XYZ file of C-alpha atoms in Angstrom:
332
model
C -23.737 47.910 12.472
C -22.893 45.198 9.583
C -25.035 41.865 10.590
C -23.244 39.674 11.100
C -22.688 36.305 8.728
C -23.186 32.992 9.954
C -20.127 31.077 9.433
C -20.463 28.086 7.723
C -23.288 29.412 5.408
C -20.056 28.863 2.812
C -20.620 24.921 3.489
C -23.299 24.761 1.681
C -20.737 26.083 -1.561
C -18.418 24.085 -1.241
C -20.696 20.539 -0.431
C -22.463 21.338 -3.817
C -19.611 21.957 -5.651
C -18.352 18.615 -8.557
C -14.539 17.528 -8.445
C -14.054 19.582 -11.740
C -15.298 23.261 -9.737
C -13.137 22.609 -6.884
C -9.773 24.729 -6.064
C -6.541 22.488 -7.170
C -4.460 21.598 -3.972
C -1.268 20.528 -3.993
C -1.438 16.717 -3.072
C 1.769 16.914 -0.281
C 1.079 13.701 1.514
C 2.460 10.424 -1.090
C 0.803 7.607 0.427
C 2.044 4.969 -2.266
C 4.126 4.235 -4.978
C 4.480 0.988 -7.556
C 7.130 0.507 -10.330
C 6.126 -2.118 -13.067
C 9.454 -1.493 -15.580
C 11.382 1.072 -16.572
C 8.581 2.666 -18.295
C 6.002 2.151 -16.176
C 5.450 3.380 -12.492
C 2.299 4.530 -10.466
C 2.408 7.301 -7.302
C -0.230 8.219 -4.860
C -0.952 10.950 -3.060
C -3.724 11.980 -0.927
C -4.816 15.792 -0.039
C -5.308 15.817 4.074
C -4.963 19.348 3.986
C -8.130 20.568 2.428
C -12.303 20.579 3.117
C -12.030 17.676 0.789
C -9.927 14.457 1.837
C -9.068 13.788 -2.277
C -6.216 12.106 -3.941
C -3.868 12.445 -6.826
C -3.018 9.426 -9.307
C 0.704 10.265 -11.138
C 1.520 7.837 -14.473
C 5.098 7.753 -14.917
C 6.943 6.426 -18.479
C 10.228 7.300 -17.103
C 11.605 6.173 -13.689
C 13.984 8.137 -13.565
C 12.889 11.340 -12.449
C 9.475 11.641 -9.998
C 8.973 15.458 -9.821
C 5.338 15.194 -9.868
C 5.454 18.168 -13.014
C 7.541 15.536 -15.090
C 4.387 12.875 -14.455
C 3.050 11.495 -17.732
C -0.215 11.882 -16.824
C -2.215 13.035 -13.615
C -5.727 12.006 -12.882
C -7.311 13.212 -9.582
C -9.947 10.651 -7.366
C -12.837 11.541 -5.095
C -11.263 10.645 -1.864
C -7.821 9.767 -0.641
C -5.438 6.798 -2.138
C -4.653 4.342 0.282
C -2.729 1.251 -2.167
C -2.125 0.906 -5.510
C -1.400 -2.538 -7.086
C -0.289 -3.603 -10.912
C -2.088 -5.800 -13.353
C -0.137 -5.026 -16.251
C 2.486 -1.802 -17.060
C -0.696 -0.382 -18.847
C -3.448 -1.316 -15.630
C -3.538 -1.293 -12.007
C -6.182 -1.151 -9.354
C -6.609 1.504 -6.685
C -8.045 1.271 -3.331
C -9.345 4.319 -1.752
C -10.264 5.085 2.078
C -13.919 5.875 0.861
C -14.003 2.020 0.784
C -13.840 2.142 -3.209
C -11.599 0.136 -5.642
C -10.861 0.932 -9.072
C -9.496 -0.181 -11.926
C -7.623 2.533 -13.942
C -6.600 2.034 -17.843
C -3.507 3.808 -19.642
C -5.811 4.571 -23.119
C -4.603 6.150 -26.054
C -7.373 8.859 -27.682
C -7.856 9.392 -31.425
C -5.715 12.400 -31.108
C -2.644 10.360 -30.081
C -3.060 11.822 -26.580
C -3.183 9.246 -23.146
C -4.953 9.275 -20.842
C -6.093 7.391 -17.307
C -9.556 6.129 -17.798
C -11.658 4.662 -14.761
C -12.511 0.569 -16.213
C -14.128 -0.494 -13.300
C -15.139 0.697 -9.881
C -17.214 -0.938 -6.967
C -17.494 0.385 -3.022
C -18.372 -2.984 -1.150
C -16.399 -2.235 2.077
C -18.332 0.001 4.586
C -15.365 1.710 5.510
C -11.358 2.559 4.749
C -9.521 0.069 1.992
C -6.420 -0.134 3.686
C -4.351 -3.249 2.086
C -4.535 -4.427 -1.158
C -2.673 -7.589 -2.800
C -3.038 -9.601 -5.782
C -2.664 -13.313 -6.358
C -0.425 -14.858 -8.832
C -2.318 -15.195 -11.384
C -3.330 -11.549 -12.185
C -6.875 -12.183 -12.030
C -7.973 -12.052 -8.174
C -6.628 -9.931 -5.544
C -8.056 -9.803 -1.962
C -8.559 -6.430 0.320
C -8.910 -5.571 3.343
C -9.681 -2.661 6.094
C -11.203 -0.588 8.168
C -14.915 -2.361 8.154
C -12.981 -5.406 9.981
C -13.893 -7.094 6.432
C -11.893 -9.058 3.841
C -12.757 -9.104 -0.051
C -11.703 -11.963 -2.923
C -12.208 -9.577 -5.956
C -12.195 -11.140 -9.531
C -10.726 -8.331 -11.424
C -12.613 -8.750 -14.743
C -15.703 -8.415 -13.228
C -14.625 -6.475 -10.544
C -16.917 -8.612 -8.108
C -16.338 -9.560 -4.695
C -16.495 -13.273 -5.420
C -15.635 -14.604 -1.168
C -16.411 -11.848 1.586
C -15.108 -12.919 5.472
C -16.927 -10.172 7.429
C -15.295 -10.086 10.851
C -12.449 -11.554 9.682
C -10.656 -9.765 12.614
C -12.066 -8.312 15.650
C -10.361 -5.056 14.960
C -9.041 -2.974 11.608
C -7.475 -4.963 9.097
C -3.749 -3.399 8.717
C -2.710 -5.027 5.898
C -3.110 -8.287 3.686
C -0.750 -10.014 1.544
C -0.869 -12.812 -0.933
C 1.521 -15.844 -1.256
C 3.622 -15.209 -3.802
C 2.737 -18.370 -6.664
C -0.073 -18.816 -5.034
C -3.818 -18.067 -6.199
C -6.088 -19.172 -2.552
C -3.814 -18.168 0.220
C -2.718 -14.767 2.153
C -1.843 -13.531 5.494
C -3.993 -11.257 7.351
C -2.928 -8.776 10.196
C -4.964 -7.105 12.868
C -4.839 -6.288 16.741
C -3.259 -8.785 18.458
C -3.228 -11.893 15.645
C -2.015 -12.603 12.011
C -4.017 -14.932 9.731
C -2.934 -17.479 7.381
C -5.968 -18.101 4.738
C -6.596 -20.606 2.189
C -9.930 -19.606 0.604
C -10.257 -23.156 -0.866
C -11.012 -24.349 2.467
C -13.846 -24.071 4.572
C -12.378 -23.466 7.742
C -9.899 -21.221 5.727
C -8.092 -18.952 8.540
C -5.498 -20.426 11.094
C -3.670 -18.512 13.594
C 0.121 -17.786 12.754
C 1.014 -14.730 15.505
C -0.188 -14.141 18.267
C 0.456 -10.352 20.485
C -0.835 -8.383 22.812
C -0.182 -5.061 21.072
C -1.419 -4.015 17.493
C 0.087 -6.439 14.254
C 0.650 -3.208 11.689
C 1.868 -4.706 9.235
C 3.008 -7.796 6.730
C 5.796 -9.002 3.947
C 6.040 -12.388 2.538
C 9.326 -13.509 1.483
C 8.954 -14.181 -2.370
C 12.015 -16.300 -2.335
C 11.626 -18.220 1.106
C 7.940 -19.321 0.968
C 7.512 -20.515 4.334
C 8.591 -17.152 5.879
C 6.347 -14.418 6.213
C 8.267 -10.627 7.982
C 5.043 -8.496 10.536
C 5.404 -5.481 12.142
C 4.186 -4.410 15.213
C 3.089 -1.259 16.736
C 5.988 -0.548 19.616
C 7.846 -1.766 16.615
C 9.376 -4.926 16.394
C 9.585 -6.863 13.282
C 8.905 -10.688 13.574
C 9.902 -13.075 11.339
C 7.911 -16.091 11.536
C 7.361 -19.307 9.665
C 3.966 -19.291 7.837
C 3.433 -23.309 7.650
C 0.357 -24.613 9.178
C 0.689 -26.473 11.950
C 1.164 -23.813 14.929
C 2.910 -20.598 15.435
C 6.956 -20.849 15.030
C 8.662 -17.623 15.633
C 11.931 -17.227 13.703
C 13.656 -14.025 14.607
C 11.999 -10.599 16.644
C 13.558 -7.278 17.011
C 13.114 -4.312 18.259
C 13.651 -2.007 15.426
C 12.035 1.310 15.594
C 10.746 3.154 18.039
C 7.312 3.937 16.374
C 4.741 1.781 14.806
C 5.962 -0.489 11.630
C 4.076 0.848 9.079
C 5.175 -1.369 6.184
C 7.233 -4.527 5.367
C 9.119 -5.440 1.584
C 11.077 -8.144 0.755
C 13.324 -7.363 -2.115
C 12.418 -10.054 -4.827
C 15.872 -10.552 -5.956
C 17.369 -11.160 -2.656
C 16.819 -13.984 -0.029
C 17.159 -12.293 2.597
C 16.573 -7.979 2.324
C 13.981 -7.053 3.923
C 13.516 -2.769 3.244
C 10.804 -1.396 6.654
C 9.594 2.085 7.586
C 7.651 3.133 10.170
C 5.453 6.497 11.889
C 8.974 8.259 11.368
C 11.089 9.684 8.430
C 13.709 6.879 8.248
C 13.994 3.733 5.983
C 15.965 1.090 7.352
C 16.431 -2.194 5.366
C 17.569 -5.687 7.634
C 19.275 -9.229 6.898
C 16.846 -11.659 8.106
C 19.426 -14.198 7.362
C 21.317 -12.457 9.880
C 19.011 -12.254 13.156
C 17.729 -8.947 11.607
C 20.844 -7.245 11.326
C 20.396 -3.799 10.372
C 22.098 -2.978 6.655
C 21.041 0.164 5.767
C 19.521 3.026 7.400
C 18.419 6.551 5.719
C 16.599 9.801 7.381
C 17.016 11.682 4.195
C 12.972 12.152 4.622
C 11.284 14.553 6.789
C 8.520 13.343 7.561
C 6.532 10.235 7.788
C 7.489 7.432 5.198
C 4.502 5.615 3.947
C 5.406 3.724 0.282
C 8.334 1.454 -0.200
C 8.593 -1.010 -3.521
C 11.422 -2.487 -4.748
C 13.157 -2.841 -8.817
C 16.440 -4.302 -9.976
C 17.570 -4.079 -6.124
C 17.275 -0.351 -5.594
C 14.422 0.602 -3.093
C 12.290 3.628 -3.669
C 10.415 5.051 -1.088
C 8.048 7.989 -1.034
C 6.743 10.094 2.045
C 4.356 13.028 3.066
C 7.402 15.088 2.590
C 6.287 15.001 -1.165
C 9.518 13.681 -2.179
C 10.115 10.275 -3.660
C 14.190 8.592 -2.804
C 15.804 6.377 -4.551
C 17.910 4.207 -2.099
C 20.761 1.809 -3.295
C 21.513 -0.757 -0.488
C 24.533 -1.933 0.059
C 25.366 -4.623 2.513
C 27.105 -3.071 5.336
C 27.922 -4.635 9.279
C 26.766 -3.231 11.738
């Protein structure tokens, strides 16, 4: 009789192999996706398929085509990509659900060859980076997620420079800066969004209140006051973001899953493009109680990245495909 094998003796393979010595997996799930100009765009995709939870970084020169074999250039990271932001068409940081951020480089070698080179990296949260967002002037950017915690990161040093442990009593969904603004964001968690001004030192006020998870948050780049949050039995809110108490502009029910993400389209007042735990994209007129304007289920399966450029909305999803979308007002 063979004797038998014990059968995770293989674990102790695959734990000691490097990034390099591991099997290449197809990275199905896109998690996120930023477009700088028409030369310059950034996709993420993490692997939640394998022993190894890693991600896939995709450079893009050309915009017009994201089959992931047409990619510029392809750098893989330890552990799954969670948000990307830009610095510059050239440099944009990375938040991971290790926890890490990092600050990736477009180089060019001495043999004329590019490539993605790691400038900076630091692990200060204890747990997932869910939400990054970066303040207006290119040189801060403040994170948030699963360790309950918010970061201020200065970017050349790549130093958290103001930490708010606790911010929330729960998992910080997502953070977003004012847009012109360099000291204040919104914050969303279970049950409450916060509006922050780090300059102060009682810097968070209460702008939403709920009793069901806040999932996730837009602000309106061309209406300053008004900030778009999702909820998770999905209802967008629109709400004003002035201090002074909470002032509820417009709610809707809009999907029947959890909001996953909120994006205003910077050259319109009023677009705002959503997704949620589901395959469609759906894009409303807050100007308009939330009137829906366009709606698309061309995915099939769960949409995670949205982003906006010259007023065509791009979306990608763990369907591995990335859509184009071009909205055009339509009544409902």
């Amino acid at each position: 009789m063979t004797s038998l094998i014990q059968p995770n003796l293989n674990a102790d393979v695959y734990r000691n192999m490097t990034a390099a010595d591991r099997p290449h997996v197809f990275n199905k799930h896109l998690q996120c996706i930023s477009i700088y100009n028409e030369t310059s765009a950034i996709l993420g995709g993490s692997n939640m398929t394998d022993r190894y939870w890693s991600g896939t970084l995709w450079y893009y020169n050309d915009i017009t085509d994201f089959d992931r074999n047409k990619a510029h250039i392809a750098t893989r990271t330890e552990s799954g990509i969670c948000d990307i932001v830009p610095i510059e068409s050239d440099k944009f940081v990375l938040g991971e659900d290790s926890g890490a951020l990092q600050i990736f480089h477009l180089v060019t070698k001495s043999d004329d060859l590019q490539e993605l080179q790691c400038i900076g990296y630091a692990a200060l949260h204890d747990n997932s980076l869910l939400s990054l967002s970066m303040f207006h002037d290119k040189e801060h950017l403040v994170s948030g997620g699963m360790d309950c915690c918010i970061k201020i990161w200065d970017i050349s040093e790549l130093m958290a420079i103001q930490s708010y442990g606790y911010a929330h009593a729960d998992i910080i969904n997502c953070v977003q800066a004012k847009p012109g603004s360099d000291s204040e964001f919104v914050s969303v968690s279970y049950c409450e969004a916060l509006l922050w001004d780090k300059r102060l030192s009682k810097p968070a006020q209460c702008i939403l209140k709920k009793d069901s998870d806040l999932t996730a948050v837009s602000w309106n780049p061309n209406l300053l006051n008004t900030v778009a949050i999702g909820t998770d039995d999905g209802r967008v809110v629109i709400v004003d973001a002035r201090r002074g108490g909470i002032e509820v502009l417009e709610e809707s029910c809009s999907f029947p899953r959890p909001v996953h993400k909120l994006l205003f389209n910077p050259d319109s007042e009023g677009l705002l493009a959503a997704c949620c735990d589901d395959a469609a994209v759906k894009v409303f007129d807050i100007n308009n109680h939330l009137a829906p304007v366009y709606h698309d289920e061309r995915h099939c399966d769960f949409v995670r990245g949205l982003t906006w450029f010259n007023n065509n909305l791009y979306s990608c999803s763990w369907d591995s495909r990335v859509l184009k979308h071009a909205v055009k007002i339509w009544n409902s």
